[in-house]
Amino acid sequence: MTDREPGFETLAIHAGQDPDPTTGAVLPPIHLATTYRQSAAGQHQGFEYSRSGNPTRRSLEIQLAQLEGAGFGFAFASGLAAEDALLRALLGPGDHLLLNTDAYGGTFRLVDKVHAPTGIAYDIADASDLDALAASWRESTKVVWVETPSNPLLGIVDIRLVAEFTHARGARLVVDNTFATPYLQRPILLGADAVVHSTTKYLGGHSDVVGGFTAVSDPHLAERIAFLENATGAVPSPLDCYLVQRGIKTLAVRMDRHCRNAAAVAGFLEDHPMVARVLYPGLAGHPGHEIAQRQMRDFGGMVSFLHAGGEAAAVEMVRRTKIFALAESLGAVESLLEHPARMTHAAAAESRLAVDPHLVRLSVGLELVDDLIADLDQALDAPAQPGGLTTAVGAGPRG
Ligand code: P1T
């Protein structure tokens, strides 16, 4: 590279991805080998066994850690596997966690059903309100965990402010950066101690790979995560690492279009009589708009709204779109929509994270935006069909 400090787009394509020195191939090969020959017992070239380290995984880890402005990165088999490792690395029995009032249902389930029974206490607190955080604070509080923008309410947390508040009390701040991606927001540079991702979403970007990632700058924390990754073994396959890496190369251009399409969709929904309220940080009336403007490059591709017709109308509407697919997940080229209370956030029902059943979440994709708006318009305008409204749809607990 040149003497200039490379920009995001350049790093996304080149960081950790030098051409193969043996063949000149412009892409590093995908290393499928599970094990590595040693010249003498214990003497090797940096790789012993693919659970503990793999060159393709390493390449992704360098690429994404650099994009996050972090010293160290670790790729996992899913977002939840990355979260699990981070929770284990940061907390032990007797410690206390503060989880923001809005978060992915699976994150809540991991904390509530897997970590809490091992002796980790937690409370839900509104991280956009420092008084609320202070009121829930305990001497044993070690971690504040936030998503910003959050899933599914698109809430915004001031990362710099909460990092300062958390550090002043001797605890650490984790930011789930899945919705923003490092192209739109870099939490480590704003003071967060760790970033976590579901790379299944925008980073992979094509609905064809499940993966997770965490990035940190403290070498002791990094050592602990590396130990846990090897000891518990939730590693991604080399092919999956390659797919995430390939997705990241086009992240900047995809995110620009996701943001543009989402802003247009949010504007359309704001004027629709069947929409009671639009949740999108790019709207001037959003409570986190000014903070988002400060800490994000743009406002992202996710839009949620409250259906004016109530739960039955929301459930009917998500069934009626033709381009937006009714499906869990988000962040890929194709537009998706879902009903969080019955789908992605079913695990949080009856908790403080329970989602309003009027809520519909859109992952605005890269199709022609006029087609997307026309699709939403016809689904929102659909005449009520009383017979179809009461049928329960996929309220399974696995989302
Ligand atoms: O699905 P997985 O790769 O394990 O990632 C979990 C996860 C973590 N953090 C956030 C903010 C997420 O949105 C997710 C996964 N979310 C969905 C599948 C969804 O549809 O919301």
Short mmCIF file of C-alpha atoms and ligand atoms in Angstrom, two decimals:
data_model
loop_
_atom_site.label_atom_id
_atom_site.label_comp_id
_atom_site.label_asym_id
_atom_site.label_seq_id
_atom_site.Cartn_x
_atom_site.Cartn_y
_atom_site.Cartn_z
CA MET A 1 0.00 0.00 0.00
CA THR A 2 1.00 3.67 -0.31
CA ASP A 3 2.14 6.05 2.47
CA ARG A 4 -1.40 7.40 2.73
CA GLU A 5 -3.51 5.98 5.57
CA PRO A 6 -5.83 3.64 3.63
CA GLY A 7 -9.54 4.40 3.83
CA PHE A 8 -12.33 2.03 4.86
CA GLU A 9 -13.12 0.78 1.35
CA THR A 10 -9.44 0.06 0.65
CA LEU A 11 -8.93 -1.80 3.93
CA ALA A 12 -12.10 -3.81 3.35
CA ILE A 13 -10.60 -5.15 0.13
CA HIS A 14 -6.95 -5.47 1.13
CA ALA A 15 -6.48 -5.80 4.91
CA GLY A 16 -5.32 -9.34 5.72
CA GLN A 17 -5.73 -10.33 2.07
CA ASP A 18 -2.36 -10.12 0.35
CA PRO A 19 -2.06 -12.07 -2.91
CA ASP A 20 -0.86 -15.63 -2.43
CA PRO A 21 3.00 -15.46 -2.47
CA THR A 22 3.40 -18.94 -3.98
CA THR A 23 1.10 -18.49 -7.02
CA GLY A 24 0.36 -14.77 -7.26
CA ALA A 25 -3.39 -15.49 -7.01
CA VAL A 26 -4.99 -12.15 -6.11
CA LEU A 27 -7.17 -13.88 -3.53
CA PRO A 28 -5.56 -15.76 -0.66
CA PRO A 29 -6.57 -19.43 -0.98
CA ILE A 30 -9.27 -20.96 1.21
CA HIS A 31 -7.35 -23.18 3.62
CA LEU A 32 -9.39 -26.31 4.21
CA ALA A 33 -6.65 -28.30 5.99
CA THR A 34 -7.57 -29.25 9.53
CA THR A 35 -3.98 -29.82 10.65
CA TYR A 36 -0.46 -28.58 9.91
CA ARG A 37 2.81 -30.51 9.62
CA GLN A 38 5.38 -29.71 12.27
CA SER A 39 9.12 -29.74 11.53
CA ALA A 40 9.82 -31.07 15.04
CA ALA A 41 7.47 -31.70 17.95
CA GLY A 42 6.01 -28.32 18.90
CA GLN A 43 7.71 -26.47 16.01
CA HIS A 44 5.31 -25.07 13.43
CA GLN A 45 4.66 -22.02 11.24
CA GLY A 46 1.95 -20.51 13.44
CA PHE A 47 -0.82 -23.02 12.85
CA GLU A 48 -1.22 -26.41 14.55
CA TYR A 49 -4.86 -27.43 14.28
CA SER A 50 -7.73 -25.55 12.65
CA ARG A 51 -9.87 -25.17 15.78
CA SER A 52 -7.09 -23.14 17.43
CA GLY A 53 -6.21 -21.22 14.26
CA ASN A 54 -6.76 -21.32 10.52
CA PRO A 55 -5.21 -19.01 7.87
CA THR A 56 -8.55 -18.18 6.22
CA ARG A 57 -10.12 -17.37 9.58
CA ARG A 58 -7.03 -15.34 10.50
CA SER A 59 -7.35 -13.36 7.28
CA LEU A 60 -10.98 -12.46 8.13
CA GLU A 61 -10.00 -11.62 11.70
CA ILE A 62 -7.31 -9.18 10.55
CA GLN A 63 -9.63 -7.62 7.96
CA LEU A 64 -12.57 -7.04 10.33
CA ALA A 65 -10.50 -6.04 13.39
CA GLN A 66 -8.82 -3.34 11.28
CA LEU A 67 -12.17 -2.10 10.01
CA GLU A 68 -13.39 -1.80 13.61
CA GLY A 69 -10.16 0.00 14.63
CA ALA A 70 -9.50 -2.79 17.15
CA GLY A 71 -6.26 -4.57 18.01
CA PHE A 72 -7.69 -8.09 17.97
CA GLY A 73 -10.57 -9.91 16.31
CA PHE A 74 -12.08 -13.36 16.66
CA ALA A 75 -14.45 -15.06 14.23
CA PHE A 76 -17.07 -17.46 15.56
CA ALA A 77 -19.62 -19.90 14.15
CA SER A 78 -22.54 -17.52 14.87
CA GLY A 79 -23.27 -14.18 16.47
CA LEU A 80 -24.53 -15.93 19.58
CA ALA A 81 -21.34 -18.02 19.81
CA ALA A 82 -19.33 -14.78 19.74
CA GLU A 83 -21.58 -13.28 22.43
CA ASP A 84 -21.27 -16.39 24.56
CA ALA A 85 -17.46 -16.28 24.44
CA LEU A 86 -17.45 -12.57 25.28
CA LEU A 87 -19.83 -13.05 28.22
CA ARG A 88 -17.63 -15.87 29.55
CA ALA A 89 -14.49 -13.76 29.07
CA LEU A 90 -15.92 -10.73 30.89
CA LEU A 91 -18.06 -12.22 33.66
CA GLY A 92 -17.88 -14.89 36.35
CA PRO A 93 -20.23 -16.11 39.10
CA GLY A 94 -21.25 -13.20 41.37
CA ASP A 95 -20.74 -10.58 38.66
CA HIS A 96 -23.57 -8.38 37.39
CA LEU A 97 -24.47 -7.34 33.84
CA LEU A 98 -26.64 -4.44 32.67
CA LEU A 99 -28.43 -5.16 29.41
CA ASN A 100 -30.11 -2.33 27.52
CA THR A 101 -33.93 -2.31 27.34
CA ASP A 102 -33.96 -3.27 23.66
CA ALA A 103 -31.89 -6.16 22.32
CA TYR A 104 -32.13 -9.21 20.05
CA GLY A 105 -34.35 -11.85 21.68
CA GLY A 106 -31.61 -14.48 21.35
CA THR A 107 -29.18 -12.29 23.30
CA PHE A 108 -31.73 -11.95 26.10
CA ARG A 109 -32.27 -15.74 26.05
CA LEU A 110 -28.49 -16.37 26.22
CA VAL A 111 -28.17 -14.11 29.27
CA ASP A 112 -31.39 -15.20 30.98
CA LYS A 113 -31.40 -18.94 30.28
CA VAL A 114 -27.72 -19.83 29.92
CA HIS A 115 -25.57 -17.37 31.89
CA ALA A 116 -27.90 -16.33 34.73
CA PRO A 117 -28.22 -19.95 35.96
CA THR A 118 -24.41 -20.06 36.31
CA GLY A 119 -24.50 -17.25 38.90
CA ILE A 120 -24.29 -14.16 36.72
CA ALA A 121 -26.83 -11.57 37.84
CA TYR A 122 -28.36 -9.15 35.36
CA ASP A 123 -30.77 -6.25 35.14
CA ILE A 124 -32.41 -4.55 32.20
CA ALA A 125 -31.79 -0.80 32.14
CA ASP A 126 -32.30 2.00 29.64
CA ALA A 127 -28.77 2.86 28.49
CA SER A 128 -29.97 6.05 26.80
CA ASP A 129 -30.64 7.41 30.31
CA LEU A 130 -27.60 7.63 32.63
CA ASP A 131 -29.86 8.05 35.68
CA ALA A 132 -31.52 4.74 34.84
CA LEU A 133 -28.13 3.07 34.48
CA ALA A 134 -26.99 4.55 37.80
CA ALA A 135 -30.17 3.38 39.53
CA SER A 136 -29.58 -0.23 38.43
CA TRP A 137 -25.84 -0.17 39.12
CA ARG A 138 -24.41 -2.58 41.68
CA GLU A 139 -20.95 -2.85 43.16
CA SER A 140 -20.65 -6.12 41.24
CA THR A 141 -21.59 -4.56 37.86
CA LYS A 142 -18.84 -5.51 35.42
CA VAL A 143 -20.43 -5.04 32.00
CA VAL A 144 -22.91 -2.78 30.22
CA TRP A 145 -24.18 -4.41 27.00
CA VAL A 146 -25.95 -2.38 24.32
CA GLU A 147 -27.03 -2.59 20.72
CA THR A 148 -27.10 0.71 18.83
CA PRO A 149 -29.16 0.94 16.70
CA SER A 150 -31.07 -1.68 18.68
CA ASN A 151 -33.08 -4.66 17.47
CA PRO A 152 -35.98 -4.19 16.77
CA LEU A 153 -36.80 -0.66 18.04
CA LEU A 154 -33.87 1.15 16.39
CA GLY A 155 -33.04 2.88 19.68
CA ILE A 156 -29.79 4.85 19.87
CA VAL A 157 -27.28 4.86 22.73
CA ASP A 158 -24.58 7.54 23.01
CA ILE A 159 -21.54 5.25 22.93
CA ARG A 160 -18.98 7.83 24.05
CA LEU A 161 -21.13 9.00 26.97
CA VAL A 162 -21.98 5.48 28.21
CA ALA A 163 -18.34 4.37 27.80
CA GLU A 164 -17.18 7.24 30.02
CA PHE A 165 -19.90 6.53 32.57
CA THR A 166 -19.10 2.80 32.59
CA HIS A 167 -15.33 3.28 32.84
CA ALA A 168 -15.70 5.77 35.70
CA ARG A 169 -17.35 2.91 37.64
CA GLY A 170 -14.70 0.36 36.70
CA ALA A 171 -16.84 -1.67 34.29
CA ARG A 172 -16.67 -2.38 30.56
CA LEU A 173 -18.93 -1.47 27.66
CA VAL A 174 -19.87 -3.99 24.95
CA VAL A 175 -21.53 -2.70 21.78
CA ASP A 176 -23.35 -5.03 19.39
CA ASN A 177 -22.56 -3.30 16.09
CA THR A 178 -24.58 -5.68 13.89
CA PHE A 179 -27.13 -3.11 12.67
CA ALA A 180 -24.60 -0.35 11.97
CA THR A 181 -21.51 -2.31 10.77
CA PRO A 182 -18.07 -0.66 11.06
CA TYR A 183 -18.78 1.27 7.85
CA LEU A 184 -21.42 3.34 9.64
CA GLN A 185 -20.08 3.31 13.22
CA ARG A 186 -16.87 2.30 15.02
CA PRO A 187 -17.65 1.81 18.72
CA ILE A 188 -14.08 0.97 19.81
CA LEU A 189 -12.93 4.39 18.58
CA LEU A 190 -15.75 5.95 20.62
CA GLY A 191 -14.56 4.22 23.81
CA ALA A 192 -16.29 0.81 23.83
CA ASP A 193 -14.22 -2.09 25.17
CA ALA A 194 -15.61 -4.73 22.85
CA VAL A 195 -17.66 -4.95 19.70
CA VAL A 196 -19.73 -7.97 18.78
CA HIS A 197 -21.34 -8.89 15.46
CA SER A 198 -23.67 -11.30 13.85
CA THR A 199 -21.72 -11.52 10.57
CA THR A 200 -24.77 -13.41 9.28
CA LYS A 201 -26.24 -9.96 8.57
CA TYR A 202 -24.73 -7.01 6.65
CA LEU A 203 -21.14 -8.25 6.79
CA GLY A 204 -21.97 -11.51 4.99
CA GLY A 205 -24.71 -9.60 3.23
CA HIS A 206 -26.22 -12.34 1.03
CA SER A 207 -28.23 -14.63 3.37
CA ASP A 208 -25.82 -17.50 2.72
CA VAL A 209 -23.65 -17.71 5.84
CA VAL A 210 -24.14 -17.79 9.62
CA GLY A 211 -21.25 -16.28 11.56
CA GLY A 212 -20.16 -14.11 14.46
CA PHE A 213 -17.29 -11.88 15.43
CA THR A 214 -15.89 -10.00 18.40
CA ALA A 215 -13.20 -7.32 18.38
CA VAL A 216 -11.31 -5.93 21.39
CA SER A 217 -8.18 -3.89 22.02
CA ASP A 218 -7.15 -5.04 25.52
CA PRO A 219 -4.53 -7.79 25.00
CA HIS A 220 -5.51 -9.60 28.24
CA LEU A 221 -9.14 -9.76 27.15
CA ALA A 222 -8.01 -10.90 23.69
CA GLU A 223 -5.94 -13.68 25.25
CA ARG A 224 -8.94 -14.87 27.25
CA ILE A 225 -11.21 -14.89 24.17
CA ALA A 226 -8.57 -16.78 22.14
CA PHE A 227 -8.36 -19.32 24.95
CA LEU A 228 -12.16 -19.70 25.09
CA GLU A 229 -12.48 -19.96 21.31
CA ASN A 230 -10.05 -22.86 21.30
CA ALA A 231 -11.33 -24.44 24.52
CA THR A 232 -15.01 -24.36 23.60
CA GLY A 233 -14.56 -24.68 19.83
CA ALA A 234 -17.44 -22.67 18.30
CA VAL A 235 -15.29 -21.81 15.27
CA PRO A 236 -16.53 -21.02 11.74
CA SER A 237 -15.55 -23.17 8.77
CA PRO A 238 -12.97 -21.77 6.32
CA LEU A 239 -15.64 -21.61 3.61
CA ASP A 240 -17.90 -19.56 5.88
CA CYS A 241 -14.99 -17.25 6.72
CA TYR A 242 -14.39 -16.77 3.01
CA LEU A 243 -18.04 -15.88 2.40
CA VAL A 244 -18.00 -13.27 5.17
CA GLN A 245 -14.74 -11.89 3.86
CA ARG A 246 -16.16 -11.64 0.35
CA GLY A 247 -19.26 -9.88 1.69
CA ILE A 248 -17.16 -7.31 3.55
CA LYS A 249 -15.41 -6.26 0.34
CA THR A 250 -18.65 -4.74 -0.96
CA LEU A 251 -19.94 -3.56 2.43
CA ALA A 252 -19.44 0.16 1.78
CA VAL A 253 -21.34 0.24 -1.54
CA ARG A 254 -24.09 -2.00 -0.19
CA MET A 255 -24.54 0.05 2.99
CA ASP A 256 -24.77 3.31 1.03
CA ARG A 257 -27.68 1.86 -0.97
CA HIS A 258 -29.29 0.19 2.07
CA CYS A 259 -29.29 3.57 3.82
CA ARG A 260 -30.69 5.43 0.83
CA ASN A 261 -33.50 2.88 0.29
CA ALA A 262 -34.33 2.75 4.01
CA ALA A 263 -34.58 6.54 4.25
CA ALA A 264 -37.03 6.57 1.31
CA VAL A 265 -39.08 3.74 2.83
CA ALA A 266 -39.18 5.50 6.22
CA GLY A 267 -40.38 8.69 4.52
CA PHE A 268 -43.12 6.79 2.70
CA LEU A 269 -44.29 5.05 5.89
CA GLU A 270 -44.40 8.32 7.83
CA ASP A 271 -47.13 9.56 5.50
CA HIS A 272 -49.15 6.35 5.42
CA PRO A 273 -52.49 6.40 7.29
CA MET A 274 -52.13 2.74 8.40
CA VAL A 275 -48.80 3.49 10.11
CA ALA A 276 -49.03 4.80 13.67
CA ARG A 277 -45.31 5.48 14.17
CA VAL A 278 -42.08 4.97 12.24
CA LEU A 279 -38.89 4.05 14.09
CA TYR A 280 -35.86 5.10 12.04
CA PRO A 281 -32.91 7.07 13.47
CA GLY A 282 -32.66 9.08 10.26
CA LEU A 283 -35.99 10.80 10.95
CA ALA A 284 -35.66 14.20 12.61
CA GLY A 285 -38.33 13.24 15.17
CA HIS A 286 -36.47 10.11 16.37
CA PRO A 287 -35.27 10.64 19.97
CA GLY A 288 -31.75 9.45 19.10
CA HIS A 289 -31.48 11.33 15.80
CA GLU A 290 -28.86 13.86 16.88
CA ILE A 291 -26.68 11.26 18.61
CA ALA A 292 -26.94 8.98 15.56
CA GLN A 293 -25.95 11.89 13.35
CA ARG A 294 -22.86 12.42 15.51
CA GLN A 295 -21.69 8.83 15.92
CA MET A 296 -22.84 7.22 12.64
CA ARG A 297 -21.92 7.95 9.02
CA ASP A 298 -25.53 7.27 7.97
CA PHE A 299 -28.62 5.77 9.60
CA GLY A 300 -28.66 2.18 8.37
CA GLY A 301 -30.98 -0.11 6.45
CA MET A 302 -33.40 -1.18 9.20
CA VAL A 303 -36.81 0.45 9.66
CA SER A 304 -39.53 -0.57 12.13
CA PHE A 305 -43.07 0.74 12.44
CA LEU A 306 -46.18 0.34 14.54
CA HIS A 307 -49.18 -0.71 12.49
CA ALA A 308 -52.18 1.53 13.17
CA GLY A 309 -54.55 -1.44 12.80
CA GLY A 310 -53.19 -3.43 15.77
CA GLU A 311 -51.63 -6.87 16.06
CA ALA A 312 -53.97 -8.74 13.70
CA ALA A 313 -53.47 -6.12 10.98
CA ALA A 314 -49.67 -6.25 11.46
CA VAL A 315 -49.68 -10.04 11.16
CA GLU A 316 -51.85 -9.85 8.05
CA MET A 317 -49.68 -7.15 6.48
CA VAL A 318 -46.43 -9.15 6.82
CA ARG A 319 -48.14 -12.05 5.06
CA ARG A 320 -49.13 -9.91 2.07
CA THR A 321 -45.88 -8.48 0.75
CA LYS A 322 -44.58 -9.93 -2.50
CA ILE A 323 -41.02 -8.59 -2.69
CA PHE A 324 -40.27 -8.31 1.03
CA ALA A 325 -39.97 -11.96 2.18
CA LEU A 326 -41.53 -12.83 5.54
CA ALA A 327 -38.44 -14.19 7.27
CA GLU A 328 -36.17 -13.78 10.28
CA SER A 329 -32.70 -12.29 9.87
CA LEU A 330 -31.71 -9.05 8.14
CA GLY A 331 -28.94 -7.18 6.38
CA ALA A 332 -28.86 -9.00 3.03
CA VAL A 333 -29.40 -7.84 -0.53
CA GLU A 334 -33.02 -9.02 -0.56
CA SER A 335 -35.64 -7.19 1.50
CA LEU A 336 -37.11 -9.05 4.48
CA LEU A 337 -39.84 -8.22 6.93
CA GLU A 338 -41.06 -9.85 10.11
CA HIS A 339 -43.28 -9.58 13.16
CA PRO A 340 -40.77 -9.43 16.07
CA ALA A 341 -43.24 -10.31 18.86
CA ARG A 342 -44.04 -13.64 17.17
CA MET A 343 -40.71 -14.30 15.50
CA THR A 344 -37.25 -12.92 16.40
CA HIS A 345 -38.23 -11.69 19.86
CA ALA A 346 -40.59 -14.48 20.93
CA ALA A 347 -37.89 -15.53 23.45
CA ALA A 348 -38.28 -12.16 25.19
CA ALA A 349 -42.08 -12.42 25.64
CA GLU A 350 -43.11 -11.64 29.22
CA SER A 351 -39.78 -9.95 29.96
CA ARG A 352 -38.96 -6.24 30.01
CA LEU A 353 -37.70 -6.76 26.45
CA ALA A 354 -41.09 -7.97 25.19
CA VAL A 355 -41.97 -6.31 21.89
CA ASP A 356 -45.19 -4.47 21.08
CA PRO A 357 -47.28 -6.85 18.90
CA HIS A 358 -48.18 -3.92 16.60
CA LEU A 359 -44.55 -3.73 15.54
CA VAL A 360 -43.31 -4.71 12.07
CA ARG A 361 -39.57 -4.76 11.28
CA LEU A 362 -38.19 -4.19 7.78
CA SER A 363 -34.73 -5.05 6.52
CA VAL A 364 -34.66 -2.82 3.47
CA GLY A 365 -32.66 -4.49 0.70
CA LEU A 366 -31.08 -3.36 -2.52
CA GLU A 367 -34.00 -3.77 -4.92
CA LEU A 368 -35.34 -0.73 -6.78
CA VAL A 369 -36.79 1.40 -4.00
CA ASP A 370 -39.92 2.28 -5.99
CA ASP A 371 -40.72 -1.43 -6.20
CA LEU A 372 -40.22 -1.79 -2.45
CA ILE A 373 -42.49 1.14 -1.66
CA ALA A 374 -45.18 -0.15 -4.03
CA ASP A 375 -44.98 -3.56 -2.32
CA LEU A 376 -45.42 -2.05 1.16
CA ASP A 377 -48.21 0.17 -0.11
CA GLN A 378 -50.26 -2.74 -1.48
CA ALA A 379 -49.69 -4.80 1.70
CA LEU A 380 -50.71 -1.90 3.98
CA ASP A 381 -53.74 -1.06 1.89
CA ALA A 382 -55.00 -4.64 1.83
CA PRO A 383 -58.61 -4.91 2.95
CA ALA A 384 -59.02 -6.56 6.35
CA GLN A 385 -59.77 -10.27 6.08
CA PRO A 386 -61.24 -11.28 9.39
CA GLY A 387 -60.93 -15.02 8.64
CA GLY A 388 -57.22 -14.73 7.99
CA LEU A 389 -56.39 -12.54 10.91
CA THR A 390 -56.64 -14.89 13.81
CA THR A 391 -54.43 -17.67 12.44
CA ALA A 392 -51.31 -17.99 14.59
CA VAL A 393 -48.14 -17.71 12.54
CA GLY A 394 -44.80 -19.27 13.51
CA ALA A 395 -44.71 -18.19 17.15
CA GLY A 396 -41.98 -20.75 17.77
CA PRO A 397 -39.48 -20.15 20.57
CA ARG A 398 -36.36 -20.61 18.46
CA GLY A 399 -35.98 -17.15 16.85
O1 P1T B 1 -28.05 -15.31 14.44
P1 P1T B 1 -26.66 -15.11 14.94
O2 P1T B 1 -25.62 -15.03 13.87
O3 P1T B 1 -26.28 -16.07 16.04
O4 P1T B 1 -26.62 -13.64 15.62
C1 P1T B 1 -27.35 -13.29 16.74
C2 P1T B 1 -27.61 -11.81 16.75
C3 P1T B 1 -26.82 -10.97 17.52
N1 P1T B 1 -27.03 -9.64 17.56
C4 P1T B 1 -28.00 -9.07 16.84
C5 P1T B 1 -28.20 -7.58 16.92
C6 P1T B 1 -28.82 -9.84 16.02
O5 P1T B 1 -29.79 -9.23 15.30
C7 P1T B 1 -28.65 -11.25 15.97
C8 P1T B 1 -29.52 -12.15 15.15
N2 P1T B 1 -30.73 -11.56 14.78
C9 P1T B 1 -31.68 -12.16 13.99
C10 P1T B 1 -31.58 -13.41 13.51
C11 P1T B 1 -32.86 -11.33 13.70
O6 P1T B 1 -33.64 -11.64 12.78
O7 P1T B 1 -33.04 -10.32 14.40
#
